Coordinates of C-alpha atoms in Angstrom, one line a residue:
Chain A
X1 CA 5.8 -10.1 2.5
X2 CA 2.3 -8.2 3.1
X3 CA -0.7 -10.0 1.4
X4 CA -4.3 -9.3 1.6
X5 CA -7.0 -12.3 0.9
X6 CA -10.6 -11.2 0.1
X7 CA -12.2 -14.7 -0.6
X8 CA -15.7 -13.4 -1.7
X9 CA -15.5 -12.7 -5.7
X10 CA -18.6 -11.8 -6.4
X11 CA -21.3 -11.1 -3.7
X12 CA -25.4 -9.9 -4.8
X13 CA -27.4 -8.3 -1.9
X14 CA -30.6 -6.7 -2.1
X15 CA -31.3 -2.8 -1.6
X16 CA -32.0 -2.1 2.3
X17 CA -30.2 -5.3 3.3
X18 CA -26.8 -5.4 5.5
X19 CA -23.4 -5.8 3.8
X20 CA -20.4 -7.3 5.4
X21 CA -17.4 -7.6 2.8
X22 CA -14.4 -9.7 4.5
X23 CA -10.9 -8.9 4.1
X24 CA -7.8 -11.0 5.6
X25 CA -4.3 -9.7 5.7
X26 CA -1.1 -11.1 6.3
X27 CA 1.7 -8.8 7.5
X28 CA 4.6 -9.2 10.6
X29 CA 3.5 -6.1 12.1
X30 CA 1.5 -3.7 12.6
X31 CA -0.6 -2.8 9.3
X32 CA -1.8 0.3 7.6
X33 CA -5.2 -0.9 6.3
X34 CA -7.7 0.0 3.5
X35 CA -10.7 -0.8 1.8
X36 CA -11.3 1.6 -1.8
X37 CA -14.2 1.5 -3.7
X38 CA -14.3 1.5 -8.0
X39 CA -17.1 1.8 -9.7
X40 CA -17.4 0.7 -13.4
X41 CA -15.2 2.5 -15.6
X42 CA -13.8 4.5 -13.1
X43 CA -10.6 4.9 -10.9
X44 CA -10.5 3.6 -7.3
X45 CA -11.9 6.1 -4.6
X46 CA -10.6 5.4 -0.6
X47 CA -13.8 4.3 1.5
X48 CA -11.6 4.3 5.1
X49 CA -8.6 4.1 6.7
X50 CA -6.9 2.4 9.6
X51 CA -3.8 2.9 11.3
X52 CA -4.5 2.4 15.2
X53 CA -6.4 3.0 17.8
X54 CA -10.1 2.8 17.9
X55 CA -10.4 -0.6 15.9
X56 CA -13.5 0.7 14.3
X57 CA -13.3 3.3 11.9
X58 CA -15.9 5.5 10.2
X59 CA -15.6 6.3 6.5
X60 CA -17.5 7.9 3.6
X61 CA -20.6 6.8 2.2
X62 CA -22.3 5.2 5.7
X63 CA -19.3 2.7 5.6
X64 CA -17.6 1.2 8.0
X65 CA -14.8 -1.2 9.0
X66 CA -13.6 -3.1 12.2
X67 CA -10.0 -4.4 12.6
X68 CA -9.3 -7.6 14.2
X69 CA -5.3 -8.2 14.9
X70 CA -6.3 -12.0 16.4
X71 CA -8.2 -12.9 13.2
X72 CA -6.2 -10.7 11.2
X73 CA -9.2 -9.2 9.6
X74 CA -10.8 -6.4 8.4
X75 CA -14.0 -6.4 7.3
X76 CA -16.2 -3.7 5.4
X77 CA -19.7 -3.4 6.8
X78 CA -22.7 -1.2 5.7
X79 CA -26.3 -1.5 7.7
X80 CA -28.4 -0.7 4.0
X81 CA -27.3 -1.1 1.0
X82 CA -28.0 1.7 -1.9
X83 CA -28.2 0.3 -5.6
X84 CA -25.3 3.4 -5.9
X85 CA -23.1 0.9 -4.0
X86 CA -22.5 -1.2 -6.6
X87 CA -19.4 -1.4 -7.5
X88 CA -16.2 -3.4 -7.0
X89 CA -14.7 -3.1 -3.7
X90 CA -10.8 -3.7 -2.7
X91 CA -8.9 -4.5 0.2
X92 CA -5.3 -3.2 0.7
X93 CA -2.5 -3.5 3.4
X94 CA 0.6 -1.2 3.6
X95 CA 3.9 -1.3 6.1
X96 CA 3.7 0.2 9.1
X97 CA 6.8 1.6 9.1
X98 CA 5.8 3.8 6.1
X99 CA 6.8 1.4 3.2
X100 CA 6.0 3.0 -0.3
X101 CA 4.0 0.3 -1.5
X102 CA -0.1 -0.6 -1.3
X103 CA -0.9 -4.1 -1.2
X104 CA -4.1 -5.0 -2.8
X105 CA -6.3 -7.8 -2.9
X106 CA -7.9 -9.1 -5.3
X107 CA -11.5 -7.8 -5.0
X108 CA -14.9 -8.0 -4.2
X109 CA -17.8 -7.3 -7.1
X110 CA -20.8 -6.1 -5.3
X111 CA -24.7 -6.5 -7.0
X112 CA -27.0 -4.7 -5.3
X113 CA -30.9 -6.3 -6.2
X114 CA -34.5 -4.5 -6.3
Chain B
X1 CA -8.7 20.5 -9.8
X2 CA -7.7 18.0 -11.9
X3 CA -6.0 15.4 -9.0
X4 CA -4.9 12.4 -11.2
X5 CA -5.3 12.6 -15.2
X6 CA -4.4 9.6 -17.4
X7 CA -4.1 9.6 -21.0
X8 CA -5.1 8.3 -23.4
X9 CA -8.2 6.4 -21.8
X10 CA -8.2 3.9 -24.3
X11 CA -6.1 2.4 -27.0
X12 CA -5.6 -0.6 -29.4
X13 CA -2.2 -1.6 -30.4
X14 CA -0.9 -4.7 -32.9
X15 CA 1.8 -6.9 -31.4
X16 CA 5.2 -5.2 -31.5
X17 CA 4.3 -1.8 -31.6
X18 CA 5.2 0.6 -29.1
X19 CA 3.3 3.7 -26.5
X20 CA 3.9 5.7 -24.0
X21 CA 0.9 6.1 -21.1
X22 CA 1.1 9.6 -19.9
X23 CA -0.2 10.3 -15.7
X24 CA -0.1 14.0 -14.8
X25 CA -1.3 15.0 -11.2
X26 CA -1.4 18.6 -10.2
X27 CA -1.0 17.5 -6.1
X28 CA 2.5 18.5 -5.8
X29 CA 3.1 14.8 -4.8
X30 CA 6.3 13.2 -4.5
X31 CA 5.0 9.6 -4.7
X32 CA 3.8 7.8 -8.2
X33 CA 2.8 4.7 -9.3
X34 CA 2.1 2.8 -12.0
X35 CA -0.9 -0.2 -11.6
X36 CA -2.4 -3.1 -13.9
X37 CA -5.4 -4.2 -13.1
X38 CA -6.7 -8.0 -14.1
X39 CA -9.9 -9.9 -13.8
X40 CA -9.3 -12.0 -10.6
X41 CA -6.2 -10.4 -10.1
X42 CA -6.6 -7.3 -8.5
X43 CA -4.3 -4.5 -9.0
X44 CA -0.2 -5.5 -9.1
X45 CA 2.4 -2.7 -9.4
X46 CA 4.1 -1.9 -12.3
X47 CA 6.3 0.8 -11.0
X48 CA 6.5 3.7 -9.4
X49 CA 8.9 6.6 -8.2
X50 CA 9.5 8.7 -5.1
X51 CA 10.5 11.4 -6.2
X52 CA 11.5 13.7 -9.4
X53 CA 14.3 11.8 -11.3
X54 CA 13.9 8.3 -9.4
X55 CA 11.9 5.2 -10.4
X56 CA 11.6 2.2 -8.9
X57 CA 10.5 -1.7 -10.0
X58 CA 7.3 -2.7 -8.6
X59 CA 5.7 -6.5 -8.7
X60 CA 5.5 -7.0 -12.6
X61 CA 7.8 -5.1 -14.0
X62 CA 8.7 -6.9 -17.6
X63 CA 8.2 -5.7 -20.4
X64 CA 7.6 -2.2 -19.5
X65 CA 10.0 1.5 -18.8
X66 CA 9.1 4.5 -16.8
X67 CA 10.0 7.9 -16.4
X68 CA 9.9 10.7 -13.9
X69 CA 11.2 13.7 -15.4
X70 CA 9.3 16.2 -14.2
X71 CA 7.5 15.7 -11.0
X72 CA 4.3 16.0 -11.7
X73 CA 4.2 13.4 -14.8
X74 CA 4.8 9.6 -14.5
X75 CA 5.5 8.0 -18.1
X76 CA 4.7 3.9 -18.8
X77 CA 6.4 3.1 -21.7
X78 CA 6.0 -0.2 -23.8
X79 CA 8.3 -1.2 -26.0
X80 CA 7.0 -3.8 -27.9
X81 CA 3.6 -4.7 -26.8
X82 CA 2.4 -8.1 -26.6
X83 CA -1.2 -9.8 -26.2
X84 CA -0.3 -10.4 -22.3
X85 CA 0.0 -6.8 -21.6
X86 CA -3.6 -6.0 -22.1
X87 CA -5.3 -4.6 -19.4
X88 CA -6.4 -1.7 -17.4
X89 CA -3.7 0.4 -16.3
X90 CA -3.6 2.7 -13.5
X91 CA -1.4 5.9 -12.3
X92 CA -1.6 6.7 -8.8
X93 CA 0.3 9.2 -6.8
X94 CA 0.8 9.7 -2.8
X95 CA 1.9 12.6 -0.7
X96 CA 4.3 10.6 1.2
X97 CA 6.0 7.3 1.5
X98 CA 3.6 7.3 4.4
X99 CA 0.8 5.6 3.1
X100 CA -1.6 7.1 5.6
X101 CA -2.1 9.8 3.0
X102 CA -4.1 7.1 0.7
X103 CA -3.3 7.1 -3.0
X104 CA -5.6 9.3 -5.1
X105 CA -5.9 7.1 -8.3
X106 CA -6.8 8.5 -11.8
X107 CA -9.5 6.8 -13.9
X108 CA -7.2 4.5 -16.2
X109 CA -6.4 3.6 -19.5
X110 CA -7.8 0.6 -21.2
X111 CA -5.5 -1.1 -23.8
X112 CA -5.9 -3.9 -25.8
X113 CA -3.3 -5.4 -27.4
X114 CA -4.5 -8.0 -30.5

């Protein structure tokens, strides 16, 4: 069965620094992967997307993330942080052979400081 | 445009009593699903359905009915509520099986059950 670790609960950064948000999956094949973003009160908004080639992929809001099959990662990075970006962030992995279901992990709160 | 559209967004119900949670998305997708969302926990499925007239048991399905009637509305039903089924609930819905559509989410219902 697909499972996604994100082993960073809570993480506090301050505004202008880097961000690196880790993700670990663990899947037989090859994954769809996701990170989505939810800010307070709200539903959960999809940052980026990976399905294959280029093993770094672009999404929205300056985000990015780099997939690496031989540490099974997937990693959310953002060079400055806004105090807009905080929110809690979540990690998902799906078949892919085009299984119905998202996987989730269990997420990451982000605090952004002055 | 609506997208995802969850009601109510909050309720409080006694032990034993019953509800129905209401998702409507206006996407023409075939794909729903039904999330609960947990501190420390993440978001686990419920339920979901692939099509009009099919549902489907997710990761924690106890306790709780659904019911895809019409395609563009997913129904959560509880039966009898009970103090471990507060939480934040989510609907979700997909274009495809193919999860390289994402999931748009809608922004929840909060229910508390005392």
């Amino acid at each position: 069965a697909q499972s996604v670790t994100q082993p960073d609960i809570h993480i506090t950064v301050s505004e202008g620094a880097s961000l690196e948000l880790r993700c670990n999956y663990s899947y037989g094949a090859t994954p769809y992967l996701f990170w989505y973003v939810q800010s307070p009160g709200q539903g959960l908004q999809l940052l980026l997307k990976y399905f294959s080639g280029d093993t770094l992929v672009q999404g929205i809001k300056g985000f990015e993330a780099e997939f690496k099959r031989s540490q099974s990662s997937f990693n959310l990075r953002k060079p400055s942080v806004h105090w807009s970006d905080a929110a809690e962030y979540f990690c998902a992995v799906a078949s892919y052979f085009g299984n119905e279901k998202l996987t989730f992990g269990t997420g990451t709160r982000l605090t952004i400081i002055p | 445009n609506a997208g995802v559209t969850q009601t109510p967004k909050f309720r409080v119900l006694k032990t034993g009593q019953s509800m129905t949670l209401l998702c409507a998305q206006d996407m023409n997708h075939e794909y729903m699903y039904w999330y609960r969302q947990d501190p420390g926990m993440g978001l686990r499925l419920i339920h979901y359905s692939v099509g009009e007239g099919t549902t489907a048991k997710g990761e924690v399905p106890d306790g709780y009915n659904v019911s895809r009637l019409k395609k563009q509305n997913f129904l959560l039903g509880l039966e009898s509520a009970a103090p471990s089924q507060t939480s934040v609930y989510f609907c979700a819905s997909s274009y495809s099986g193919r999860t390289n559509y994402g999931y748009t989410f809608g922004s929840g219902t909060r229910l508390t059950v005392v």
